[in-house]
Coordinates of N, CA and C in Angstrom, one line a residue:
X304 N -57.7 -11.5 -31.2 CA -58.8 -10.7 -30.7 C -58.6 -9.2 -30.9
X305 N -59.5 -8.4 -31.3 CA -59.2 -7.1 -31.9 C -59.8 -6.2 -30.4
X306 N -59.0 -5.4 -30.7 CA -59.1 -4.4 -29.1 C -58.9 -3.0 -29.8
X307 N -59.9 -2.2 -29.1 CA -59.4 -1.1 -29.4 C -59.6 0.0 -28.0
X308 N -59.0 1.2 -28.0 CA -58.8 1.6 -26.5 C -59.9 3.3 -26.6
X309 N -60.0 3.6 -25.6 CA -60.3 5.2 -25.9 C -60.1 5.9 -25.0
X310 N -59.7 7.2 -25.4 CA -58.9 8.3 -24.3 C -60.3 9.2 -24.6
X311 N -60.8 10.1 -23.4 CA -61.8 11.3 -23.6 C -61.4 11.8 -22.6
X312 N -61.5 13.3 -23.7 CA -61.1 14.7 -22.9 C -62.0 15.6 -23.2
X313 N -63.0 16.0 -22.2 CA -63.9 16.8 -21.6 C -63.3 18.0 -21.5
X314 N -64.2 19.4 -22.1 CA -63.8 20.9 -22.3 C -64.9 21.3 -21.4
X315 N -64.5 22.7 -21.1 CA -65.5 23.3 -20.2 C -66.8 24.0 -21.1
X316 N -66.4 23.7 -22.3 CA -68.1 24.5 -23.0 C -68.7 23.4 -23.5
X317 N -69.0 22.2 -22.9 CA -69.7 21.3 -23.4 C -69.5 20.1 -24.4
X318 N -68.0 20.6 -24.6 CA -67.8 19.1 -25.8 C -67.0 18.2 -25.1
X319 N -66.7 17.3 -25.7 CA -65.6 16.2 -25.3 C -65.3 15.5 -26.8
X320 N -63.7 15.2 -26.3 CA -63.2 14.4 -27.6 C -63.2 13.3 -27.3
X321 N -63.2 11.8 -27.9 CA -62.7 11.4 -27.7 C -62.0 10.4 -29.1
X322 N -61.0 9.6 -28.2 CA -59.5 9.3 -29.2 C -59.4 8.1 -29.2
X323 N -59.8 7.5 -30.4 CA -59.7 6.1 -30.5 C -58.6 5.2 -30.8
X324 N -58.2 4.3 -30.6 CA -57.0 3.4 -31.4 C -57.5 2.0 -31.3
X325 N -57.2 1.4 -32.6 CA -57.0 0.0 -32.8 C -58.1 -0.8 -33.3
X326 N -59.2 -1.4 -33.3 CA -59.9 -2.4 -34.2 C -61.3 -1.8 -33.6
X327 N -62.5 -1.5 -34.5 CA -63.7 -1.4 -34.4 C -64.4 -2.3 -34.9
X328 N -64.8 -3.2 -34.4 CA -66.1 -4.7 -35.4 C -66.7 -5.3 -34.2
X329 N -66.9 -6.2 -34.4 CA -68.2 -6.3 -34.1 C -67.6 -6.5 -31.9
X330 N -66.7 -7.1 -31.9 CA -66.6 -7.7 -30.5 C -66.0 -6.5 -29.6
X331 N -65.6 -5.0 -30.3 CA -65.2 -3.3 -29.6 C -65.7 -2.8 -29.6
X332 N -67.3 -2.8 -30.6 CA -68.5 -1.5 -30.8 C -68.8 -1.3 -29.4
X333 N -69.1 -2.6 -28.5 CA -69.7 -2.0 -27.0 C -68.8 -0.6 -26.2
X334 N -67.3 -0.9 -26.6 CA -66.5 -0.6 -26.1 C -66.4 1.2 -26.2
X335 N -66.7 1.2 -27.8 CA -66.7 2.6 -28.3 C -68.0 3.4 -27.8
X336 N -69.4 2.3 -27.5 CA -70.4 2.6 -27.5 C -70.4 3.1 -25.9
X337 N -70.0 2.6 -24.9 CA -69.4 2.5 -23.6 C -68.9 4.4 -23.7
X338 N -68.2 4.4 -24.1 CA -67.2 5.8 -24.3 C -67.9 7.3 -24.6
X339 N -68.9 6.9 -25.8 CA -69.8 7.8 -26.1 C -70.6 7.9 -24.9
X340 N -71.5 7.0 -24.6 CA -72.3 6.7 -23.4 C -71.9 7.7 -22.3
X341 N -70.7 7.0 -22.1 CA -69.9 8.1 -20.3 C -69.6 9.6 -21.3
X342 N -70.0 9.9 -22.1 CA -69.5 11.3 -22.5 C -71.0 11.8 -22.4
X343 N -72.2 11.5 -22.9 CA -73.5 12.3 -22.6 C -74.0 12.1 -21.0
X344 N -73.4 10.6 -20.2 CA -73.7 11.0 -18.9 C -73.2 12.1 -18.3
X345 N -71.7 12.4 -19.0 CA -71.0 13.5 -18.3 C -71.7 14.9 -18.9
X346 N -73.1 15.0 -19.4 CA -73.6 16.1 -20.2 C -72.3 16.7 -20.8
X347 N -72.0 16.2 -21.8 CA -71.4 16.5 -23.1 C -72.2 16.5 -24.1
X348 N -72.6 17.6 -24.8 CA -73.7 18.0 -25.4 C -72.9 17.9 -27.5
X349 N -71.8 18.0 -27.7 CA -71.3 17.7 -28.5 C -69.8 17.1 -28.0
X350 N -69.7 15.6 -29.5 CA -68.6 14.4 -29.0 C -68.3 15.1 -30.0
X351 N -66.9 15.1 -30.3 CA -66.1 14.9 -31.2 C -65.0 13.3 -31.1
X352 N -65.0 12.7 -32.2 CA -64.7 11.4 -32.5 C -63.1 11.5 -33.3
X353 N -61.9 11.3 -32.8 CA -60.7 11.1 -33.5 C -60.7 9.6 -33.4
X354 N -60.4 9.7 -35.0 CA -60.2 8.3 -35.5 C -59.1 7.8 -36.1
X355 N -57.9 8.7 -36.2 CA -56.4 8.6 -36.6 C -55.9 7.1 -36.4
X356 N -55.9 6.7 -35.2 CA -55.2 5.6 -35.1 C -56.1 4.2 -35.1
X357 N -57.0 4.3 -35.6 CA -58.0 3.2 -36.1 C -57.5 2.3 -37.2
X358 N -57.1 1.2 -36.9 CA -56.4 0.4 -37.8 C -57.6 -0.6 -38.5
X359 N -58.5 -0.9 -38.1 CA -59.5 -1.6 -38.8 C -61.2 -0.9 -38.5
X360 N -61.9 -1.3 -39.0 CA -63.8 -0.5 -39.0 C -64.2 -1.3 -40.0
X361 N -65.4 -2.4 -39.2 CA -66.2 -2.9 -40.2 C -67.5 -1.8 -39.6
X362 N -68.6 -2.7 -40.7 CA -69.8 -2.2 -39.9 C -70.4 -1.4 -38.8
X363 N -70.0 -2.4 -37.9 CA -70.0 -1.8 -36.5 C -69.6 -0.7 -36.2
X364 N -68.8 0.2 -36.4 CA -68.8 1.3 -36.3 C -69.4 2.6 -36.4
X365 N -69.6 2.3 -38.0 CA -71.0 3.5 -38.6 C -71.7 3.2 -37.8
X366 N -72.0 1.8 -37.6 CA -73.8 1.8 -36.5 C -73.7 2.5 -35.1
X367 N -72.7 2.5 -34.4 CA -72.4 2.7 -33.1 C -72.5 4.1 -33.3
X368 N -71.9 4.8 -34.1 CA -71.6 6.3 -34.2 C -73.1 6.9 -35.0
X369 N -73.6 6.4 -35.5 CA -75.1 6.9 -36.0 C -76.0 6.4 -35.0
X370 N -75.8 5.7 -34.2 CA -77.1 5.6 -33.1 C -76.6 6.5 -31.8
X371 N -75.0 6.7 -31.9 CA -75.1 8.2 -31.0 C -75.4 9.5 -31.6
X372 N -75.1 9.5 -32.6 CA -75.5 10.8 -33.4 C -76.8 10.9 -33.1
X373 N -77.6 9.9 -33.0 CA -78.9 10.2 -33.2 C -79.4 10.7 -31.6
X374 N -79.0 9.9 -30.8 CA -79.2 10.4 -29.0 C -78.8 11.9 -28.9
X375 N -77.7 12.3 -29.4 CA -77.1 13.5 -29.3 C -77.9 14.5 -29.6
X376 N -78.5 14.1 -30.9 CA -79.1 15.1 -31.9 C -80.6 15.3 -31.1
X377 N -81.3 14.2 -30.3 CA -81.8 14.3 -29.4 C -82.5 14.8 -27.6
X378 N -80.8 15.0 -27.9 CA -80.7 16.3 -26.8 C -79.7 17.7 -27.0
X379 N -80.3 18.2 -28.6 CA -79.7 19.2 -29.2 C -78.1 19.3 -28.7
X380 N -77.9 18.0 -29.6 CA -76.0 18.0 -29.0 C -75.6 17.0 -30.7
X381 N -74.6 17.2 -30.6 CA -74.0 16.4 -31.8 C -72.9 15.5 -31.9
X382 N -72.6 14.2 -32.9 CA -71.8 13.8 -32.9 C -70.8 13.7 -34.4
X383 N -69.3 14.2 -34.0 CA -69.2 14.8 -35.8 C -67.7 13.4 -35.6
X384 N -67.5 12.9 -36.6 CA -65.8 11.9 -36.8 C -65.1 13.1 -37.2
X385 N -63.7 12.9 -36.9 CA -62.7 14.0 -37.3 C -61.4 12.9 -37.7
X386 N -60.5 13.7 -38.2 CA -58.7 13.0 -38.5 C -59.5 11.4 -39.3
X387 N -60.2 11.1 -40.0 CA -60.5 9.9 -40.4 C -59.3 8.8 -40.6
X388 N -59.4 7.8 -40.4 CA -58.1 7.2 -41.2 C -58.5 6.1 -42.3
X389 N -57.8 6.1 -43.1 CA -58.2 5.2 -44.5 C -59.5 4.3 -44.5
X390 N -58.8 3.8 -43.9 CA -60.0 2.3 -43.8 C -61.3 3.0 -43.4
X391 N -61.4 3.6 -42.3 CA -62.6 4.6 -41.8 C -63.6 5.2 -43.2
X392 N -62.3 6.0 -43.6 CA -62.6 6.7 -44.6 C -63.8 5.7 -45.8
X393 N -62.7 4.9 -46.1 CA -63.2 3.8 -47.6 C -64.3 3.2 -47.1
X394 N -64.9 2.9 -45.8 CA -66.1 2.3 -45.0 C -67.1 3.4 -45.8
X395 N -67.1 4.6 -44.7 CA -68.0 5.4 -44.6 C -68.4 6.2 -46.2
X396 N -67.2 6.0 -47.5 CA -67.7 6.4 -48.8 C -68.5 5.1 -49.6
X397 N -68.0 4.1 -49.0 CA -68.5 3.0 -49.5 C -70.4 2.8 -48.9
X398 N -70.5 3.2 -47.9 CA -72.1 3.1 -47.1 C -72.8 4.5 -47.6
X399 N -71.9 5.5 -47.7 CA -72.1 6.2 -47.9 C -72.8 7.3 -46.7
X400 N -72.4 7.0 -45.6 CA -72.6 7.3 -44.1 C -72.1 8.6 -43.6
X401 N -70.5 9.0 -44.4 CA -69.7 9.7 -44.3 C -70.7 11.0 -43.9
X402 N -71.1 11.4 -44.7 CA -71.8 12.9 -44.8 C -72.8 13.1 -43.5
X403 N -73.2 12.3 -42.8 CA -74.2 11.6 -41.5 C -73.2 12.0 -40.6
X404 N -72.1 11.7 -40.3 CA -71.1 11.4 -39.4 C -69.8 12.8 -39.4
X405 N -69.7 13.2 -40.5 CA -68.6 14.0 -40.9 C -68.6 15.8 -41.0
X406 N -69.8 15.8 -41.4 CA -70.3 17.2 -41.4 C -70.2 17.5 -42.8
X407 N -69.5 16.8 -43.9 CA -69.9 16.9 -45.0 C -70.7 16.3 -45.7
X408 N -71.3 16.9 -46.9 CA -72.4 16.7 -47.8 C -71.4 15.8 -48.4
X409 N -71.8 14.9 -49.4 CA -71.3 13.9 -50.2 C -71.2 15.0 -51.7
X410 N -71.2 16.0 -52.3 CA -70.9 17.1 -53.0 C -69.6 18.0 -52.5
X411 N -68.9 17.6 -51.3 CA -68.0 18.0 -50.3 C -67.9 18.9 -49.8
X412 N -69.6 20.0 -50.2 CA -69.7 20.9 -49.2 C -69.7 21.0 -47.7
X413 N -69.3 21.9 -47.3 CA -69.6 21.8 -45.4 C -70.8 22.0 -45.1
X414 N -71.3 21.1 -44.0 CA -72.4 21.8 -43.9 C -72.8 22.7 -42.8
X415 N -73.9 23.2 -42.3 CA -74.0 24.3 -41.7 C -73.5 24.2 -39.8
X416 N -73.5 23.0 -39.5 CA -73.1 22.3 -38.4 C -71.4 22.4 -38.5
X417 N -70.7 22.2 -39.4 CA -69.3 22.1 -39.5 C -69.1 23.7 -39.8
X418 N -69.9 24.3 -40.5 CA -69.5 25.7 -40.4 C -69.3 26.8 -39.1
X419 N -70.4 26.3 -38.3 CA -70.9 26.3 -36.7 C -69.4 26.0 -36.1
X420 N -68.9 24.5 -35.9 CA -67.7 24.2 -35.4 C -66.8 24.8 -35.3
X421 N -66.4 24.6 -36.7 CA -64.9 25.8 -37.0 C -65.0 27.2 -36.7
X422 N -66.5 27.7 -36.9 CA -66.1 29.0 -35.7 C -66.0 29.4 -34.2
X423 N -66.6 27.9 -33.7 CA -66.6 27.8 -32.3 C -65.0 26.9 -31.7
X424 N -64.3 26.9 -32.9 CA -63.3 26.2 -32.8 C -62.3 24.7 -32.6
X425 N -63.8 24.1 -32.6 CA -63.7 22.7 -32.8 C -62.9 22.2 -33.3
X426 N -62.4 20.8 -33.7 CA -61.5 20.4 -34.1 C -62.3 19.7 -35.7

């Protein structure tokens, strides 16, 4: 049975991280989706998503993280993936999602939201 856990840590200017480990498919997306969820109840206006210790990502993932992106983006807040890990990675080049989720253009430019970040010092 594939499990995966999540740690969030809430900043005082409106973001929160949070830190995932272990299997994303179809029977954990609630679980991640759960996580995101308590991060906009807690008005968290921008998530940041670490994905380092993600050992598996089908599907379910991109969808879970593109239908918060889309709530976020909703309530002029955003949701960006950071630290990707392989499998994550080969998913989201293969759907071609990456650039939706990541802050980069598929040309590997940054785009103007990731430029935004890193001077507000995001991760």
């Amino acid at each position: 049975m594939a499990v995966v856990r999540a740690m969030i840590r809430y900043r005082s200017n409106g973001r929160a991280t949070i830190v995932l480990e272990g299997e994303i498919d179809l029977s954990t997306a609630p679980s991640v989706q759960t996580a995101l969820a308590t991060c906009r109840a807690r008005k968290a206006t921008d998530i940041d998503v670490d994905l380092t210790a993600v050992s598996f990502c089908d599907a379910s993932g991109p969808n879970v993280f593109i239908a918060a992106s889309r709530h976020a983006a909703a309530e002029e807040g955003d949701v960006r993936l950071h630290h990707l890990a392989p499998v994550v990675r080969l998913l989201l080049d293969v759907t071609g999602t990456g650039y939706l989720l990541t802050g980069r253009h598929p040309d590997g430019q940054a785009s103007r939201d990731s430029a935004r970040q890193a001077s507000s010092g995001a991760p």
